[in-house]
Structure formats: C-alpha cells, structure tokens
Amino acid sequence: MRSTRFRADLSTLWLLGRPVHHSLSPLIQNTALELLGEKYLYLATSVEDKDFTRVVETLPLLGAVGANVTVPYKLHAYRLCHHLSPEAQVMGAVNTLHFREGRVEGYNTDGLGWWNALGEQCPPSQRENALVIGAGGATRAICHTLLSQGGRSLKILNRTLSKAEALKDELLNHYPDAEVEVRPLTDFCALLEGQGLVVQTTSVGLHDEKSPVPLPSQWPENTFLSELIYGRTTALTRRASELGATVQDGLGMLCGQAALSLSIWLEREPSDIPLNSMLSAARAVVNKRREEFGT
Ligand code: NAP
C-alpha cells in the first residue's frame, strides 16, 4: 500500500489512554492492516480525564471507525456505550469501541484475546484447573474467561485476601457450578501440583526481579505458565523455565486482544486476522528494546 502518510482515503482507528507513548498497539495493528490491505490507519493519543467523553463523541464525526481504550479509561468507556457485548457487561469494563450506525458499541477483548493466544501450547483441557496470581483488573478478565470457557476449578492467590474474596463472590454469581478458592500468595508452592495452568496477573516484576510468590524448587510436568508482563523476564518465568515449564509472556495477551478488536472493526472473522505476524512484529521490537536497555 502507498505510504499511509500520503493518502486521503483512509479511515482511522485509535488508542485512547494516558500515557500511550510507549504503546506497541500502533505497530501491532498497522502491521495487520497492511498485511490485510485494509484502508485504515491506527493512531495513539494521550487523553486528559476532562476530555475523554468529548473525544469519544468527536471521533466518529471525523470518520473514525473505532478505538482501543487503555488505562485509565476502561470504566469510563463502559459508561459511555449505547450497546455492550456480553463480555463487556460481565467485566464492567470496555477496551474496544466500535462507532457504528450512530452508536458507540463497547466490547472487552482482553480475556478472549488472552485465551486465543494460549493456542496449542496450552490446549483447552489443560485450562480446566487453573491457579491465578492476583486479583486486579486484568485478573477479572482472565478469571471470567476461564470459567465462561468451561473451566471447573480456580484458585486465586492474592496479597489482599479481601479483594480476592470479592472477585470469588462475583465469579460464583456468574458461574455457580465452578469451584473457586482463595488462598494467600505464600501457599503457591503447595498448590502447584495438579494445576494445568498458572496465570501471573500481578504487577510485581514489572520493574524489577521480584516475584509475587515464593519461587518453587520443582515445576509439575504439564503445568503451563502464562505471565501477563512482557518486555522482561520475570523472576517467576525465569525459575519456571529453568525447571522445564512451557511459558508464554504478556505479548500473547496484548496481540490476542488487538487481533479481536481488529476483527470487530473490520467485521471479519478472528481467523482472518494475522495474529502470528502481529506477535512477530511486537516480539522484534521488544527484543530490540531489551538489547538496548538490558532487561
Ligand atoms: P491492578 O488492577 O492494579 O492489580 C494489581 C495486582 O497486583 C493486584 O492483585 C495487587 O494485589 C498486585 N500487587 C501489586 N503490588 C504487589 C506487591 N508488592 N505484592 C503483591 N501483590 C501486588 O493492575 P492490572 O491492570 O490488573 O495489571 C496487572 C498486571 O498485568 C500489570 O503488570 C500489567 O502490565 C499486566 N497486564 C498485561 C496485559 C497484557 O496485554 N499483557 C493486559 C493488562 C494488564 P493487591 O490486590 O493486594 O493490591
């Protein structure tokens, strides 16, 4: 496609958040749009709190087709939508806006995007018994998705037990047949055996080599580790890999949710979206940054 800078026939897609200058989303989305030959340009802009509503109201007037919404606006976006997908309704948060037929439609692709990106490395049968570390915003998307996709047993480990208990109550409200247990972070090693999947969803390890849980001395043979942090090797992923675990970092979730958002805006099947190329483009940039900054 001729350089997008010179074209006058493009529709726009946006990332709205604050800050957004570090985001990989423009790279990931524009990689896919170019491969698909679609006449769209994906841009990121930082938005002030007082302007968010006006920005969402104005973008469709400028011909924008949709937007991703990131921190701190997922709840704000949820409140602005005229129509919500079942996932957005359940999670009370929106990460994808679709401007369609004069309405603002809200979706949440975080959970299913993460689920899709697990792929064959962690087959669905292995996701039935899961241990999730954390009880924040990202954890909600993961837990709702695990249980809505047929998960049976979930252990939630968190520093603040009351937050994990609140999440458990919310989950049991939606999935009354599920087994949901809350435990302290210190129980991690004792609970590891028998889990098909471990998901690390806390922000611990984002900036340093700390682990939210005690590091194990053994890792069960068929337990997959999904770490939501990307861009650095965390203490937990390092130890699990050394012990033979199969590990996926947070680029899987980032690209998975991006691919689903794109399928909504383009009104194409998720299988049409080149997820692997999006992942490769993101991985190349992350690896280059790591070489430069030595993380
Ligand atoms: P959040 O809502 O603020 O939740 C933070 C979680 O981390 C809570 O469970 C909190 O425990 C825990 N935590 C924070 N500091 C801790 C400490 N010192 N010791 C133990 N636990 C601690 O954040 P979020 O939005 O869910 O994001 C969490 C992580 O997921 C971040 O690293 C973010 O980058 C990542 N993420 C990745 C993607 C992706 O696409 N890959 C998407 C979303 C989020 P308490 O409840 O005790 O405070």
XYZ file of C-alpha atoms and ligand atoms in Angstrom:
343
model
C 0.000 0.000 0.000
C 1.294 3.505 -0.832
C 2.725 5.200 2.268
C -0.203 5.998 4.555
C 1.184 9.494 5.149
C 0.294 10.471 1.563
C -3.206 9.060 1.372
C -6.537 10.853 1.662
C -8.811 7.800 1.615
C -8.065 6.212 4.989
C -10.357 5.683 7.965
C -8.793 5.909 11.395
C -8.645 3.653 14.439
C -7.328 4.948 17.746
C -5.736 4.048 21.034
C -7.037 6.281 23.844
C -5.317 6.269 27.228
C -2.814 8.131 29.350
C 0.099 7.745 28.804
C 0.297 5.951 25.436
C 3.672 6.984 24.020
C 5.246 3.612 24.952
C 2.427 1.542 23.426
C 3.080 -1.253 20.925
C -0.531 -1.147 19.687
C 0.104 1.109 16.625
C 2.876 -1.238 15.494
C 0.770 -4.366 16.080
C -2.412 -3.032 14.478
C -0.788 -1.308 11.486
C 1.240 -4.460 10.767
C -2.022 -6.408 10.458
C -3.824 -3.659 8.499
C -1.020 -3.502 5.949
C -0.912 -7.279 5.539
C -4.689 -7.347 5.074
C -4.558 -4.428 2.587
C -7.215 -2.556 4.603
C -7.552 1.217 4.192
C -7.200 2.147 7.853
C -4.580 3.911 9.930
C -4.196 3.189 13.669
C -3.019 6.084 15.828
C -2.422 6.562 19.562
C -3.243 9.673 21.538
C -2.965 10.589 25.190
C -6.248 11.981 26.569
C -6.888 14.052 29.695
C -9.696 12.936 32.054
C -11.792 16.030 31.392
C -11.651 15.439 27.613
C -12.358 11.701 27.364
C -16.122 11.914 26.794
C -15.752 14.669 24.201
C -13.021 12.746 22.361
C -15.230 9.635 22.116
C -18.150 11.750 20.871
C -15.992 13.561 18.313
C -14.007 10.700 16.764
C -16.963 9.279 14.759
C -17.604 12.774 13.358
C -14.048 12.655 11.984
C -14.724 9.320 10.307
C -13.031 7.140 12.894
C -14.344 3.568 12.944
C -13.205 2.525 16.398
C -10.792 2.831 19.288
C -8.966 0.750 21.824
C -9.223 2.079 25.350
C -6.493 1.522 27.890
C -5.572 2.669 31.417
C -7.212 4.692 32.979
C -10.368 4.817 30.817
C -11.828 1.289 30.567
C -14.554 2.029 33.123
C -15.254 5.493 31.719
C -15.625 3.965 28.229
C -18.032 1.336 29.603
C -20.317 4.103 30.890
C -20.401 5.892 27.517
C -21.538 2.963 25.366
C -25.023 2.626 23.877
C -24.565 -1.111 23.448
C -22.310 -3.571 25.318
C -21.075 -7.040 24.350
C -21.740 -9.824 26.900
C -18.023 -9.798 27.905
C -18.007 -6.030 28.474
C -21.204 -6.316 30.512
C -19.822 -9.053 32.738
C -16.459 -7.347 33.254
C -17.871 -3.839 33.684
C -15.040 -2.528 31.507
C -14.550 -1.747 27.820
C -11.274 -1.917 25.882
C -12.753 -1.666 22.363
C -15.154 0.925 20.985
C -16.865 0.477 17.634
C -18.529 3.556 16.149
C -21.338 2.107 14.080
C -24.616 3.450 12.741
C -24.539 6.472 15.028
C -23.972 4.376 18.153
C -20.995 3.624 20.359
C -20.667 -0.136 20.833
C -18.433 -1.432 23.642
C -16.517 -4.719 23.764
C -13.936 -6.275 26.051
C -11.445 -8.407 24.119
C -8.841 -8.742 26.916
C -9.969 -12.130 28.214
C -10.799 -13.890 24.943
C -7.707 -12.366 23.323
C -5.583 -13.885 26.067
C -7.455 -17.195 25.731
C -6.953 -17.348 21.947
C -3.252 -16.529 22.216
C -2.616 -19.521 24.532
C -3.090 -21.662 21.436
C -1.992 -25.259 21.098
C 0.819 -24.840 23.619
C -1.826 -24.991 26.329
C -4.825 -26.941 24.996
C -8.282 -26.123 26.449
C -8.374 -29.348 28.524
C -5.304 -28.096 30.392
C -7.081 -24.838 31.275
C -9.812 -26.527 33.334
C -7.822 -26.359 36.585
C -6.085 -23.035 36.917
C -4.221 -21.102 39.551
C -4.315 -17.345 39.148
C -1.944 -15.000 40.992
C -3.518 -11.575 41.583
C -6.983 -10.072 41.926
C -6.778 -6.830 39.954
C -8.383 -5.620 36.729
C -6.503 -7.998 34.437
C -7.272 -10.929 36.754
C -11.008 -10.325 36.368
C -10.779 -10.658 32.592
C -8.746 -13.863 32.910
C -10.980 -15.492 35.558
C -14.260 -14.669 33.791
C -12.858 -16.071 30.570
C -11.538 -19.253 32.180
C -14.914 -20.020 33.753
C -17.055 -18.917 30.794
C -14.987 -21.180 28.516
C -15.615 -24.271 30.644
C -13.078 -24.005 33.463
C -14.092 -26.006 36.526
C -11.663 -25.162 39.278
C -9.927 -21.894 40.029
C -7.538 -20.961 42.817
C -6.997 -17.227 43.305
C -3.914 -16.156 45.269
C -3.556 -12.515 46.238
C -1.765 -10.247 48.719
C -5.033 -8.599 49.790
C -7.361 -11.512 50.513
C -10.483 -9.354 50.726
C -10.042 -8.349 47.060
C -9.708 -11.980 46.037
C -12.802 -12.852 48.102
C -14.786 -10.109 46.345
C -13.679 -11.493 42.972
C -14.639 -15.012 44.072
C -18.157 -13.828 45.037
C -18.534 -12.079 41.686
C -17.403 -15.187 39.792
C -19.686 -17.560 41.718
C -22.561 -15.223 40.996
C -21.989 -15.770 37.274
C -20.768 -19.382 37.342
C -22.435 -21.036 40.382
C -21.146 -24.529 39.487
C -17.482 -23.523 39.500
C -15.072 -24.316 42.340
C -13.322 -21.105 43.354
C -10.884 -20.985 46.247
C -8.974 -18.022 47.689
C -5.514 -18.518 49.195
C -2.570 -16.362 50.288
C 0.422 -15.901 47.978
C 2.593 -17.927 50.344
C 0.608 -21.112 49.522
C 1.796 -21.075 45.902
C 4.322 -23.943 46.002
C 1.972 -26.214 47.946
C -0.832 -25.665 45.394
C 1.170 -26.014 42.179
C 0.888 -29.783 41.691
C -2.170 -30.761 39.616
C -2.713 -27.347 38.010
C -2.901 -27.337 34.222
C -2.322 -23.616 34.032
C -0.798 -20.895 36.190
C -1.524 -17.264 35.275
C 0.565 -14.499 36.840
C -1.510 -11.305 36.709
C 0.032 -9.031 39.362
C 2.243 -6.056 38.533
C 5.086 -7.499 40.634
C 8.115 -7.993 38.381
C 7.169 -5.184 36.009
C 10.148 -3.058 37.043
C 12.430 -5.407 38.981
C 13.295 -9.057 39.609
C 10.847 -9.607 42.485
C 8.320 -12.429 42.446
C 4.825 -12.134 43.978
C 5.026 -15.773 45.167
C 7.782 -17.935 46.684
C 9.830 -19.476 43.867
C 9.308 -23.251 43.612
C 12.074 -25.847 43.613
C 10.095 -28.131 41.269
C 7.612 -27.474 38.462
C 4.954 -30.085 37.546
C 5.429 -31.613 34.087
C 2.173 -30.438 32.476
C 1.648 -27.036 34.063
C 1.724 -24.127 31.620
C 2.757 -20.676 32.874
C 1.105 -17.588 31.389
C 2.765 -14.366 32.581
C 0.954 -11.125 31.719
C 4.081 -8.990 31.998
C 6.076 -8.605 28.790
C 9.301 -6.895 27.847
C 11.379 -8.519 30.581
C 11.963 -11.951 32.052
C 10.348 -12.035 35.480
C 11.798 -13.995 38.403
C 8.892 -16.461 38.179
C 9.182 -17.081 34.425
C 12.954 -17.453 34.770
C 12.620 -20.074 37.517
C 9.758 -21.925 35.811
C 11.683 -22.079 32.514
C 14.772 -23.382 34.325
C 12.554 -26.094 35.829
C 11.265 -27.123 32.385
C 7.937 -25.250 32.224
C 6.400 -24.030 28.977
C 5.922 -20.297 29.393
C 4.144 -17.527 27.470
C 4.669 -13.848 28.254
C 2.162 -10.990 28.054
C 2.732 -10.287 24.372
C 0.320 -13.135 23.698
C -2.485 -11.306 25.512
C -1.550 -7.928 24.041
C -1.649 -9.226 20.463
C -4.630 -11.527 21.098
C -6.833 -8.662 22.323
C -5.606 -6.465 19.453
C -6.496 -9.125 16.880
C -10.026 -9.495 18.274
C -10.543 -5.709 18.291
C -9.473 -5.590 14.658
C -11.902 -8.354 13.723
C -14.720 -6.283 15.293
C -13.819 -3.047 13.454
C -13.224 -4.754 10.105
C -16.244 -7.041 10.600
C -14.073 -10.006 9.646
C -13.655 -13.448 11.222
C -10.994 -13.567 14.002
C -9.275 -16.322 11.986
C -8.698 -13.780 9.138
C -6.514 -11.601 11.374
C -2.768 -12.392 11.095
C -2.132 -12.898 14.832
C 1.251 -14.581 14.309
C 2.572 -11.673 12.229
C 1.349 -9.225 14.868
C 3.190 -11.247 17.517
C 6.391 -11.413 15.458
C 6.372 -7.638 14.884
C 5.818 -6.950 18.588
C 8.436 -9.521 19.642
C 11.057 -7.976 17.346
C 10.583 -4.512 18.864
C 10.533 -5.826 22.434
C 13.738 -7.810 21.842
C 15.428 -4.742 20.350
C 14.405 -2.615 23.357
C 15.723 -5.318 25.689
C 19.075 -5.352 23.908
C 19.260 -1.573 24.248
C 18.153 -1.430 27.888
C 19.482 -4.809 29.046
C 16.299 -6.074 30.782
P -4.208 -3.764 39.109
O -5.670 -3.778 38.868
O -3.599 -2.559 39.746
O -3.862 -5.060 40.025
C -2.585 -5.212 40.543
C -2.418 -6.591 41.171
O -1.041 -6.714 41.574
C -3.244 -6.826 42.429
O -3.573 -8.188 42.532
C -2.262 -6.429 43.543
O -2.509 -7.045 44.776
C -0.982 -6.990 42.970
N 0.179 -6.356 43.571
C 0.659 -5.117 43.309
N 1.780 -4.888 44.040
C 2.004 -6.008 44.775
C 3.015 -6.388 45.703
N 4.008 -5.569 46.024
N 2.962 -7.636 46.225
C 1.953 -8.485 45.890
N 0.966 -8.176 45.020
C 0.987 -6.959 44.466
O -3.392 -3.985 37.764
P -3.871 -4.689 36.392
O -4.423 -3.676 35.481
O -4.682 -5.882 36.738
O -2.452 -5.136 35.770
C -1.692 -6.131 36.408
C -0.519 -6.554 35.517
O -0.996 -7.119 34.315
C 0.389 -5.386 35.106
O 1.729 -5.833 35.171
C 0.004 -5.107 33.682
O 1.089 -4.600 32.923
C -0.363 -6.523 33.198
N -1.306 -6.506 32.072
C -0.878 -7.015 30.895
C -1.721 -7.024 29.807
C -1.251 -7.593 28.504
O -1.891 -7.357 27.460
N -0.179 -8.347 28.508
C -3.030 -6.507 29.920
C -3.435 -5.994 31.156
C -2.563 -5.995 32.237
P -3.444 -6.316 45.890
O -4.847 -6.646 45.498
O -3.020 -6.908 47.162
O -3.154 -4.828 45.810
